[in-house]
């Protein structure tokens, strides 16, 4: 029971409260619980990167325990700040979160209960079909967990951090001490899994192969739903069809061992899978929200820009190559949006968002150069 409560605290309550920070700086009509929990995870992962990478590089002994203490303190402070912001907006008469409330074209607010009541039987059947698809994937992820050769490194690193309290200082293949591995040392997603395992008292392997798939699959489909809300904002009836198509893509996308769908369902707990399933789609989601031609005032939403920075930083916690890929995507999007918007400032804004990526790649290059010298 204690383990379940700990998981609920660190995987639901803390991300949700942290997500209140960017949620309180966006348009009121978009302050949904779904947006808040997704925002909370991206901010939390960015925070973990800022705290953990310096500990990996400059703390030699018990660096995992040091990073965990600092991360717990920082998470608690951010969660309290999110609650205080939500409370302040409420005191000022501004809406905090719109629970199940969705803006329509005539600027009216339709609650979740009203939408369910007015929903046609065809749409209800479509939603039921999607829930069956989602339930099937969750069941398969829990009952038929997949073991991959990379687990010998990633899952073992999580276990070593949990048991020995150190990060990337023990070679997982032999158990002997080792220097920092340039290729993996900056991608600290296995260390976050170790943090969840340590906080809940559950073995890191169980967290990797059981808890993480259930969590990350749900987060991915929540992100797809948020994307669908943007794409079909004027036709909500298309939401379930969009979700069904995305669910079928995931099930039948295993056409090779390299597809994103294969990684999503068979290597869900690995950072590169998170980068392809969550980080890159979140990049497109936020650009759709910011550069929506129908609602140009949203471009001033500080919360969306903060979240875009955090998504870029989350790429670093997942995989070093993901930082490069996201930066290339950002450059291409900036160039296309600059032409579409006829505004050169787009390059400056989106270029500023990539500053953490440049810092990350700079650290990586310095480490690689030092490794070659030795």
Coordinates of C-alpha atoms in Angstrom, one line a residue:
X1 CA 0.0 0.0 0.0
X2 CA 2.9 2.3 0.8
X3 CA 4.4 1.7 -2.6
X4 CA 1.1 2.5 -4.3
X5 CA 0.7 5.8 -2.4
X6 CA 4.3 6.7 -3.1
X7 CA 3.8 6.1 -6.9
X8 CA 0.6 8.1 -6.8
X9 CA 2.4 10.9 -5.1
X10 CA 5.4 11.1 -7.4
X11 CA 3.7 10.2 -10.6
X12 CA 0.4 12.1 -10.3
X13 CA 0.3 14.6 -7.5
X14 CA 3.7 16.2 -7.9
X15 CA 3.6 16.5 -11.7
X16 CA 0.1 17.9 -11.6
X17 CA 1.0 20.5 -9.0
X18 CA 4.1 21.4 -10.9
X19 CA 2.1 21.7 -14.1
X20 CA 0.0 24.4 -12.5
X21 CA 2.9 26.8 -13.0
X22 CA 2.8 26.9 -16.9
X23 CA -1.0 26.3 -16.8
X24 CA -1.5 29.6 -14.9
X25 CA 0.3 31.5 -17.6
X26 CA -1.8 30.4 -20.6
X27 CA -5.2 31.3 -22.0
X28 CA -7.9 30.3 -19.5
X29 CA -9.7 28.2 -22.1
X30 CA -6.8 25.8 -22.3
X31 CA -6.3 25.2 -18.6
X32 CA -7.5 21.6 -18.6
X33 CA -6.3 18.8 -16.3
X34 CA -4.9 17.0 -19.3
X35 CA -2.7 20.0 -20.3
X36 CA -1.6 20.4 -16.6
X37 CA -0.4 16.9 -16.1
X38 CA 1.5 16.8 -19.4
X39 CA 3.0 20.2 -18.6
X40 CA 4.0 19.0 -15.2
X41 CA 5.9 16.0 -16.5
X42 CA 7.9 18.0 -19.0
X43 CA 8.7 20.7 -16.4
X44 CA 9.6 18.0 -13.9
X45 CA 11.9 16.1 -16.3
X46 CA 13.6 19.4 -17.3
X47 CA 14.1 20.1 -13.6
X48 CA 15.6 16.6 -13.1
X49 CA 18.0 17.2 -16.0
X50 CA 19.2 20.5 -14.5
X51 CA 19.8 18.9 -11.1
X52 CA 21.1 15.4 -12.1
X53 CA 23.6 16.2 -14.9
X54 CA 25.8 18.4 -12.7
X55 CA 25.7 15.7 -10.0
X56 CA 26.8 13.1 -12.6
X57 CA 29.7 15.2 -13.8
X58 CA 31.0 16.7 -10.6
X59 CA 29.9 14.6 -7.7
X60 CA 32.0 11.4 -7.5
X61 CA 30.6 9.5 -4.5
X62 CA 26.8 8.8 -3.9
X63 CA 25.9 11.3 -6.7
X64 CA 22.5 9.6 -7.1
X65 CA 21.6 10.2 -3.5
X66 CA 22.8 13.8 -3.7
X67 CA 20.8 14.4 -6.8
X68 CA 17.7 12.8 -5.3
X69 CA 17.7 15.0 -2.3
X70 CA 18.0 18.1 -4.3
X71 CA 15.4 17.0 -6.8
X72 CA 12.9 16.2 -4.0
X73 CA 13.4 19.6 -2.5
X74 CA 13.1 21.4 -5.9
X75 CA 10.0 19.4 -6.8
X76 CA 8.3 20.2 -3.6
X77 CA 9.1 23.9 -4.0
X78 CA 7.8 24.0 -7.6
X79 CA 4.6 22.1 -6.5
X80 CA 3.9 24.6 -3.8
X81 CA 4.5 27.5 -6.2
X82 CA 2.0 25.9 -8.6
X83 CA -0.6 25.6 -5.9
X84 CA 0.0 29.2 -4.8
X85 CA -0.4 30.5 -8.4
X86 CA -3.6 28.6 -8.8
X87 CA -4.9 30.0 -5.5
X88 CA -3.9 33.5 -6.4
X89 CA -5.7 33.4 -9.7
X90 CA -8.8 32.1 -7.9
X91 CA -8.6 35.0 -5.4
X92 CA -8.5 37.4 -8.3
X93 CA -11.6 35.9 -9.8
X94 CA -9.7 34.3 -12.7
X95 CA -10.4 30.7 -13.6
X96 CA -7.8 28.3 -12.3
X97 CA -8.5 25.0 -14.1
X98 CA -11.5 24.3 -16.4
X99 CA -12.4 20.8 -15.3
X100 CA -13.9 19.3 -18.4
X101 CA -14.9 22.7 -19.8
X102 CA -14.1 23.3 -23.4
X103 CA -14.5 26.5 -25.4
X104 CA -16.6 26.4 -28.5
X105 CA -16.6 28.6 -31.6
X106 CA -19.1 31.1 -30.0
X107 CA -16.9 31.4 -26.9
X108 CA -19.3 29.4 -24.8
X109 CA -18.0 26.8 -22.3
X110 CA -19.3 23.3 -22.7
X111 CA -18.7 21.0 -19.7
X112 CA -17.7 17.4 -19.9
X113 CA -21.0 16.2 -18.6
X114 CA -22.9 18.3 -21.2
X115 CA -20.7 16.9 -24.0
X116 CA -21.4 13.4 -22.9
X117 CA -25.1 14.0 -22.7
X118 CA -25.3 15.4 -26.2
X119 CA -22.9 12.9 -27.7
X120 CA -24.4 10.7 -30.5
X121 CA -24.4 6.9 -30.2
X122 CA -21.9 6.7 -33.1
X123 CA -19.4 8.8 -31.2
X124 CA -19.9 6.9 -28.0
X125 CA -19.3 3.6 -29.8
X126 CA -16.1 5.1 -31.3
X127 CA -14.9 6.2 -27.9
X128 CA -15.6 2.7 -26.6
X129 CA -13.6 1.2 -29.4
X130 CA -10.7 3.4 -28.6
X131 CA -10.9 2.4 -24.9
X132 CA -10.8 -1.2 -26.0
X133 CA -7.7 -0.6 -28.1
X134 CA -6.0 1.3 -25.2
X135 CA -7.0 -1.4 -22.7
X136 CA -5.5 -4.1 -25.0
X137 CA -2.2 -2.3 -25.2
X138 CA -2.0 -1.7 -21.5
X139 CA -2.8 -5.3 -20.8
X140 CA -0.2 -6.5 -23.2
X141 CA 2.3 -4.1 -21.7
X142 CA 1.7 -5.5 -18.2
X143 CA 1.1 -9.2 -19.0
X144 CA 3.5 -9.8 -21.9
X145 CA 6.4 -7.5 -21.1
X146 CA 9.2 -7.5 -23.6
X147 CA 12.9 -7.9 -22.7
X148 CA 15.4 -6.2 -24.9
X149 CA 19.2 -6.6 -25.1
X150 CA 19.6 -2.9 -24.2
X151 CA 18.1 -3.7 -20.8
X152 CA 21.5 -5.1 -19.8
X153 CA 22.7 -1.5 -19.8
X154 CA 19.7 0.8 -19.1
X155 CA 17.8 -1.2 -16.6
X156 CA 21.0 -2.3 -14.8
X157 CA 22.1 1.3 -14.5
X158 CA 18.7 2.1 -12.9
X159 CA 19.2 -0.8 -10.5
X160 CA 22.8 0.2 -9.7
X161 CA 21.6 3.7 -8.9
X162 CA 18.9 2.3 -6.6
X163 CA 21.1 -0.2 -4.8
X164 CA 24.5 1.6 -4.8
X165 CA 23.5 5.2 -4.8
X166 CA 25.8 6.1 -7.7
X167 CA 25.1 7.1 -11.3
X168 CA 27.3 5.9 -14.2
X169 CA 30.2 5.0 -12.0
X170 CA 29.8 1.3 -12.1
X171 CA 30.1 -0.7 -15.4
X172 CA 26.7 -2.6 -15.6
X173 CA 28.2 -5.5 -17.6
X174 CA 30.9 -6.5 -15.0
X175 CA 30.1 -4.6 -11.8
X176 CA 33.5 -2.9 -11.8
X177 CA 34.2 0.8 -11.4
X178 CA 34.4 2.8 -14.6
X179 CA 34.8 6.3 -15.9
X180 CA 32.0 8.4 -17.4
X181 CA 30.5 7.0 -20.6
X182 CA 30.3 9.9 -23.0
X183 CA 27.5 8.3 -25.0
X184 CA 25.1 7.7 -22.1
X185 CA 26.1 9.9 -19.2
X186 CA 24.0 12.9 -20.2
X187 CA 20.8 10.9 -20.9
X188 CA 19.6 10.5 -17.3
X189 CA 16.2 9.0 -17.9
X190 CA 17.2 5.7 -16.4
X191 CA 18.2 7.7 -13.3
X192 CA 14.7 9.1 -13.1
X193 CA 13.3 5.6 -13.2
X194 CA 15.8 4.7 -10.4
X195 CA 14.4 7.7 -8.4
X196 CA 10.8 6.5 -8.8
X197 CA 12.0 3.0 -7.8
X198 CA 13.8 4.3 -4.7
X199 CA 10.9 6.5 -3.7
X200 CA 8.4 3.7 -3.9
X201 CA 10.6 0.9 -2.6
X202 CA 9.9 -1.2 -5.8
X203 CA 12.7 -3.0 -7.6
X204 CA 14.0 -0.9 -10.6
X205 CA 13.4 -3.7 -13.0
X206 CA 9.7 -3.9 -12.0
X207 CA 9.4 -0.2 -12.4
X208 CA 11.0 -0.3 -15.8
X209 CA 9.0 -3.2 -17.2
X210 CA 5.6 -2.7 -15.5
X211 CA 5.1 0.8 -14.1
X212 CA 6.8 2.8 -16.8
X213 CA 4.9 1.2 -19.7
X214 CA 1.5 1.8 -18.0
X215 CA 2.4 5.4 -17.2
X216 CA 4.1 6.3 -20.5
X217 CA 1.4 4.7 -22.7
X218 CA -1.3 6.7 -20.9
X219 CA 0.7 9.9 -21.2
X220 CA 1.3 9.4 -24.9
X221 CA -2.4 8.9 -25.7
X222 CA -3.2 11.9 -23.5
X223 CA -0.8 13.9 -25.6
X224 CA -2.4 12.6 -28.8
X225 CA -5.8 13.7 -27.4
X226 CA -4.4 17.2 -26.8
X227 CA -3.1 17.3 -30.4
X228 CA -6.5 16.1 -31.7
X229 CA -8.2 19.0 -29.7
X230 CA -6.0 21.4 -31.7
X231 CA -6.4 19.8 -35.1
X232 CA -10.2 19.3 -34.7
X233 CA -11.1 22.2 -32.4
X234 CA -14.1 23.1 -34.7
X235 CA -15.2 19.4 -35.1
X236 CA -14.9 17.6 -31.7
X237 CA -16.8 14.7 -33.2
X238 CA -13.6 13.7 -34.9
X239 CA -11.7 13.2 -31.7
X240 CA -12.4 9.5 -31.2
X241 CA -11.7 8.7 -34.8
X242 CA -8.4 10.4 -34.6
X243 CA -7.5 8.4 -31.4
X244 CA -8.6 5.1 -33.0
X245 CA -6.3 5.8 -35.9
X246 CA -3.4 6.6 -33.7
X247 CA -4.1 3.5 -31.6
X248 CA -4.2 1.2 -34.7
X249 CA -0.9 2.8 -35.9
X250 CA 0.8 1.8 -32.7
X251 CA -0.6 -1.8 -32.8
X252 CA 0.2 -2.5 -36.4
X253 CA 3.3 -0.3 -36.7
X254 CA 5.7 -3.2 -35.9
X255 CA 6.9 -3.5 -39.5
X256 CA 10.6 -3.5 -38.4
X257 CA 12.5 -3.3 -35.1
X258 CA 13.4 0.3 -35.8
X259 CA 9.9 1.9 -36.0
X260 CA 8.7 4.3 -33.4
X261 CA 5.7 2.0 -32.8
X262 CA 8.0 -0.9 -32.0
X263 CA 9.9 1.1 -29.5
X264 CA 6.7 2.5 -28.0
X265 CA 5.2 -0.9 -27.1
X266 CA 8.3 -3.0 -26.6
X267 CA 10.9 -0.6 -25.2
X268 CA 8.5 1.9 -23.6
X269 CA 10.8 2.5 -20.6
X270 CA 13.9 3.5 -22.7
X271 CA 14.7 7.1 -23.2
X272 CA 14.9 6.9 -26.9
X273 CA 11.4 5.5 -27.0
X274 CA 10.2 8.4 -24.8
X275 CA 11.9 10.8 -27.2
X276 CA 10.1 9.4 -30.2
X277 CA 6.7 8.9 -28.5
X278 CA 6.4 11.9 -26.3
X279 CA 9.0 14.6 -26.9
X280 CA 8.8 15.0 -30.7
X281 CA 4.9 14.9 -30.7
X282 CA 4.9 17.4 -27.9
X283 CA 7.1 19.7 -30.0
X284 CA 4.4 19.7 -32.7
X285 CA 1.6 20.1 -30.2
X286 CA 3.1 23.2 -28.7
X287 CA 3.9 24.8 -32.1
X288 CA 0.2 24.1 -33.1
X289 CA -0.9 25.9 -29.9
X290 CA 1.4 28.8 -30.3
X291 CA 1.2 29.4 -34.0
X292 CA -2.5 28.8 -34.4
X293 CA -3.7 31.4 -37.0
X294 CA -7.2 31.5 -35.5
X295 CA -5.9 32.6 -32.1
X296 CA -2.9 34.8 -32.5
X297 CA -3.2 36.1 -29.0
X298 CA -1.9 32.8 -27.7
X299 CA 1.5 33.6 -29.0
X300 CA 2.0 35.8 -25.9
X301 CA 1.2 32.9 -23.5
X302 CA 4.3 32.7 -21.4
X303 CA 3.3 29.2 -20.2
X304 CA 3.5 27.7 -23.7
X305 CA 7.0 29.2 -24.3
X306 CA 8.2 27.9 -20.9
X307 CA 6.8 24.5 -21.8
X308 CA 8.5 24.5 -25.2
X309 CA 11.8 25.1 -23.5
X310 CA 11.1 22.3 -21.1
X311 CA 10.3 19.9 -24.0
X312 CA 13.6 20.7 -25.6
X313 CA 15.3 20.0 -22.3
X314 CA 13.4 16.7 -21.9
X315 CA 14.9 15.6 -25.1
X316 CA 18.3 15.7 -23.3
X317 CA 17.1 13.5 -20.5
X318 CA 16.0 10.9 -23.0
X319 CA 18.8 10.7 -25.5
X320 CA 21.8 12.7 -26.7
X321 CA 20.8 12.3 -30.3
X322 CA 17.3 13.4 -29.5
X323 CA 18.7 16.9 -28.7
X324 CA 20.2 17.1 -32.1
X325 CA 17.0 15.9 -33.8
X326 CA 14.7 18.3 -31.9
X327 CA 17.1 21.2 -32.7
X328 CA 16.9 20.3 -36.4
X329 CA 13.1 20.1 -36.3
X330 CA 13.0 23.5 -34.5
X331 CA 15.2 25.1 -37.2
X332 CA 13.0 23.7 -40.0
X333 CA 9.8 24.8 -38.2
X334 CA 11.2 28.2 -37.6
X335 CA 12.2 28.7 -41.2
X336 CA 8.7 27.5 -42.4
X337 CA 6.9 29.6 -39.9
X338 CA 9.0 32.7 -40.7
X339 CA 7.9 32.4 -44.3
X340 CA 4.2 31.7 -43.4
X341 CA 4.1 34.5 -40.8
X342 CA 6.3 36.9 -42.8
X343 CA 8.0 37.7 -39.5
X344 CA 11.8 37.4 -39.0
X345 CA 11.3 37.5 -35.2
X346 CA 10.1 33.9 -35.4
X347 CA 13.7 32.8 -35.9
X348 CA 14.8 34.7 -32.9
X349 CA 12.0 33.4 -30.6
X350 CA 12.4 29.7 -31.6
X351 CA 16.2 30.1 -31.6
X352 CA 16.1 31.3 -28.0
X353 CA 14.1 28.3 -27.1
X354 CA 17.0 26.1 -28.3
X355 CA 19.6 27.7 -26.0
X356 CA 19.4 24.8 -23.5
X357 CA 20.1 22.4 -26.4
X358 CA 23.2 24.4 -27.4
X359 CA 24.5 24.2 -23.8
X360 CA 23.8 20.5 -23.7
X361 CA 25.6 19.8 -27.0
X362 CA 28.5 22.0 -25.9
X363 CA 28.9 19.8 -22.7
X364 CA 28.7 16.7 -24.9
X365 CA 31.4 18.0 -27.3
X366 CA 33.7 19.0 -24.4
X367 CA 33.3 15.6 -22.9
X368 CA 33.9 13.8 -26.2
X369 CA 37.0 15.9 -26.8
X370 CA 38.4 15.1 -23.4
X371 CA 37.7 11.4 -23.9
X372 CA 39.6 11.4 -27.2
X373 CA 42.6 13.2 -25.5
X374 CA 42.9 10.5 -22.9

